[in-house]
Coordinates of C-alpha atoms in Angstrom, one line a residue:
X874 CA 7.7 -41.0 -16.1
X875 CA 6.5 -41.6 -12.7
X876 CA 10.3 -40.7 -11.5
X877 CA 9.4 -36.8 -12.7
X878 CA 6.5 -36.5 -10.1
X879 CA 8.4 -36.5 -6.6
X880 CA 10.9 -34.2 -8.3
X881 CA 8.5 -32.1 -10.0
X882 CA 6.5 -31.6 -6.7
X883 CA 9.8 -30.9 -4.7
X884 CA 11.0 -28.5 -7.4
X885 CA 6.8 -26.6 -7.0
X886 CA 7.5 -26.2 -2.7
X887 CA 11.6 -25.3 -3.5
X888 CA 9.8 -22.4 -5.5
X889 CA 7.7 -21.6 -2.4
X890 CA 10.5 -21.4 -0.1
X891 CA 12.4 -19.0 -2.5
X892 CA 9.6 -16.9 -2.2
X893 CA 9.6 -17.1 1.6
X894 CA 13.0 -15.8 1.5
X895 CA 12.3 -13.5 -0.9
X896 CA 9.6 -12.0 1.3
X897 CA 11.7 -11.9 4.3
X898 CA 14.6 -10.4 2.7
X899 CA 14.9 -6.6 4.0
X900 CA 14.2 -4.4 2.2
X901 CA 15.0 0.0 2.9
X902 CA 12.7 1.6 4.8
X903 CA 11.5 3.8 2.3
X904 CA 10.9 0.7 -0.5
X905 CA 8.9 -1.0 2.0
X906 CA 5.7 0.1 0.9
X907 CA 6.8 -1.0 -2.3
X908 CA 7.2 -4.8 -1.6
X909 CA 5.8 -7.8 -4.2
X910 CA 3.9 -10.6 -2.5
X911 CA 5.8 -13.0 -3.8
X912 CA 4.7 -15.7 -2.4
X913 CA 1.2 -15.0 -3.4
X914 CA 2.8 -14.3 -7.1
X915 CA 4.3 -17.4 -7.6
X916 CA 1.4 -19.6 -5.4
X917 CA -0.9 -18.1 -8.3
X918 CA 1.3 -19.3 -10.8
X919 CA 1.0 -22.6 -9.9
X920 CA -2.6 -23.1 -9.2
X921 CA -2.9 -21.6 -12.8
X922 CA -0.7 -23.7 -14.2
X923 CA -1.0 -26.7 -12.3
X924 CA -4.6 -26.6 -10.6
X925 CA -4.7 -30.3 -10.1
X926 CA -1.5 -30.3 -8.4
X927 CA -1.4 -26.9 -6.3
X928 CA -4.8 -26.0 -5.3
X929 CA -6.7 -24.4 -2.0
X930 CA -4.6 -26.8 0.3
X931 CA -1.3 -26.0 -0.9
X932 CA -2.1 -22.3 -0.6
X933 CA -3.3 -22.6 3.2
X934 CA -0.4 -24.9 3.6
X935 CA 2.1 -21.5 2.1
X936 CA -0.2 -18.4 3.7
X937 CA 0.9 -20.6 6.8
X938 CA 4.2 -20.7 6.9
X939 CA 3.7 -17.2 5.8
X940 CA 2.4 -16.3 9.1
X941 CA 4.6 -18.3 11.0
X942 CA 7.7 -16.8 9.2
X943 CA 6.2 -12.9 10.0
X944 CA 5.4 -13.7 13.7
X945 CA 1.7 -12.5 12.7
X946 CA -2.0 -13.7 13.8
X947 CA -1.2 -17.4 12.4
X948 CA -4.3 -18.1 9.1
X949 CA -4.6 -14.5 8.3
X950 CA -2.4 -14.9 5.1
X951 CA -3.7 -18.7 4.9
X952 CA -7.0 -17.4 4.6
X953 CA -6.0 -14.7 1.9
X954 CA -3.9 -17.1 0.0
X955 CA -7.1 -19.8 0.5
X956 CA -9.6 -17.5 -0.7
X957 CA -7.7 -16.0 -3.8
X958 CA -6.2 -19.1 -4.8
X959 CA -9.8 -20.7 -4.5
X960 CA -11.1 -18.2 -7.1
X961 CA -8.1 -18.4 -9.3
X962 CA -8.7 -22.4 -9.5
X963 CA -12.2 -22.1 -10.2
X964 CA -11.6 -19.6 -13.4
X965 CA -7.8 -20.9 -14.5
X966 CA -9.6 -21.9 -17.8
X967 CA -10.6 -18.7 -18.9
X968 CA -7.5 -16.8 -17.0
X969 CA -5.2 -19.1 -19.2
X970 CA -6.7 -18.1 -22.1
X971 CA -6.2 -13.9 -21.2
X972 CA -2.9 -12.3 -22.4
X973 CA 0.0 -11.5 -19.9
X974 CA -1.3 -8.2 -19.4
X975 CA -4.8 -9.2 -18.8
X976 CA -3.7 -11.7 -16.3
X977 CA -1.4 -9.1 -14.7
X978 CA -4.3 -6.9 -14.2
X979 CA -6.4 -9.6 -12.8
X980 CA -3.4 -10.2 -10.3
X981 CA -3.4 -6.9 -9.3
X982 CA -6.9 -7.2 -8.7
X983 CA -6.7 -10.3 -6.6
X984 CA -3.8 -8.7 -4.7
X985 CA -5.8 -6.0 -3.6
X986 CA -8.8 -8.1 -2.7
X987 CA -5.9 -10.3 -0.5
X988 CA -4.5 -6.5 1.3
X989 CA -8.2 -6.1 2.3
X990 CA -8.9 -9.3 3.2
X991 CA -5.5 -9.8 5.3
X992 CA -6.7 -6.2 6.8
X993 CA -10.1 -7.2 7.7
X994 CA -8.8 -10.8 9.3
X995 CA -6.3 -9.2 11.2
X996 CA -8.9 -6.2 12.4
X997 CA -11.0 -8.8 13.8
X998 CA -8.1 -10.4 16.0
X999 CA -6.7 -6.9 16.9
X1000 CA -6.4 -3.1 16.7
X1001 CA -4.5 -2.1 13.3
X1002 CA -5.1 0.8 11.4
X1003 CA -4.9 0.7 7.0
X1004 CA -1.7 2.2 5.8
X1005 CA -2.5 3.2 1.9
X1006 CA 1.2 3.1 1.1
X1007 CA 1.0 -0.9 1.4
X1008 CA -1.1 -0.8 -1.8
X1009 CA 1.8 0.3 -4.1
X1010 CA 2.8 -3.0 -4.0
X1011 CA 0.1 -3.8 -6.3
X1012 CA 1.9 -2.0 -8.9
X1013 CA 4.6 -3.9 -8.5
X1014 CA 2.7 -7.0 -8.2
X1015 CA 1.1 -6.0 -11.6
X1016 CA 4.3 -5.1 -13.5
X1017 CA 6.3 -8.4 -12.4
X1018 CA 3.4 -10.5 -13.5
X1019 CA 4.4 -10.8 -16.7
X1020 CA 8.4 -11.5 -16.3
X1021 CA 7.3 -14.0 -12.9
X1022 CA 5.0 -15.8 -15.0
X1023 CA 7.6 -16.5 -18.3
X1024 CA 10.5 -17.5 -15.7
X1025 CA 7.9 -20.1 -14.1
X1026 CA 6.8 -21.4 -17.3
X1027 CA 10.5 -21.7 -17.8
X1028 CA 11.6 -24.1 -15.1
X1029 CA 8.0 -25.7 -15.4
X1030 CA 8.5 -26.8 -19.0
X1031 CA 12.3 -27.1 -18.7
X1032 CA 12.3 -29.9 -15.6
X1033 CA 9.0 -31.0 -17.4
X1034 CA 6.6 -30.5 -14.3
X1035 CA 2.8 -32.1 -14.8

């Protein structure tokens, strides 16, 4: 039993490097608008699923390397992902219990709260204007919910992660 742990936590920050990649990967000019956060979807996975295990400090830890991988003002996504993560953790009871539509909206929600957040953080450090077509990835966000979360639950259950 104690064996599963170290592979179980490996297996949680493998998950957070594919979505590093995944959020680096190009995408065309014209989808650009239309790119998931994936890192924030599948760091909100886990702090639902696993609160005790991925919490507040995992999700600085991620909105980090965030940052560092984009070249951006470093703790702008770390305080996004800290924040949303933070308010996911303290209602994971009652988001658990909502249906996969539910939760999708609530992620949609909390991904647009993180846009404005990100925005505000990096207003205060420099001059940047809002671009409204960065909010269609909340769509997407909101419509990959669903599928994100059963693949997770997946691999979580499958390689028996606690």
């Amino acid at each position: 039993m104690a064996s599963s742990r170290p592979n179980g936590r490996m297996l949680i920050w493998l998950t957070f490097i594919f979505a590093l990649i995944l959020q680096a990967a190009p995408w065309p000019g014209v989808l650009e608008s239309f790119r998931p956060s994936w890192v924030l979807l599948i760091t909100c996975y886990w702090v639902l699923a696993l609160p005790h295990r991925v919490n507040v400090g995992s999700a600085l830890v991620v909105g980090l390397l965030w940052d560092l991988m984009l070249g951006s003002t470093l703790g702008v996504r770390g305080l996004m992902m800290s924040v949303l993560c933070y308010i996911i953790a303290l209602n994971f009871q009652m988001l658990r219990n909502l249906s996969l539509w539910q939760q999708a909206v609530i992620i949609a929600v909390l991904t647009l709260v993180g846009k404005l957040v990100e925005f505000w953080a990096e207003y205060l450090v420099s001059e940047i204007t809002f671009d409204p077509q960065q909010l269609w990835a909340i769509l997407l966000n909101f419509l990959l919910w669903p599928w994100l979360f059963l693949l997770l639950r997946r691999v979580r259950r499958k390689f028996s992660i606690r």
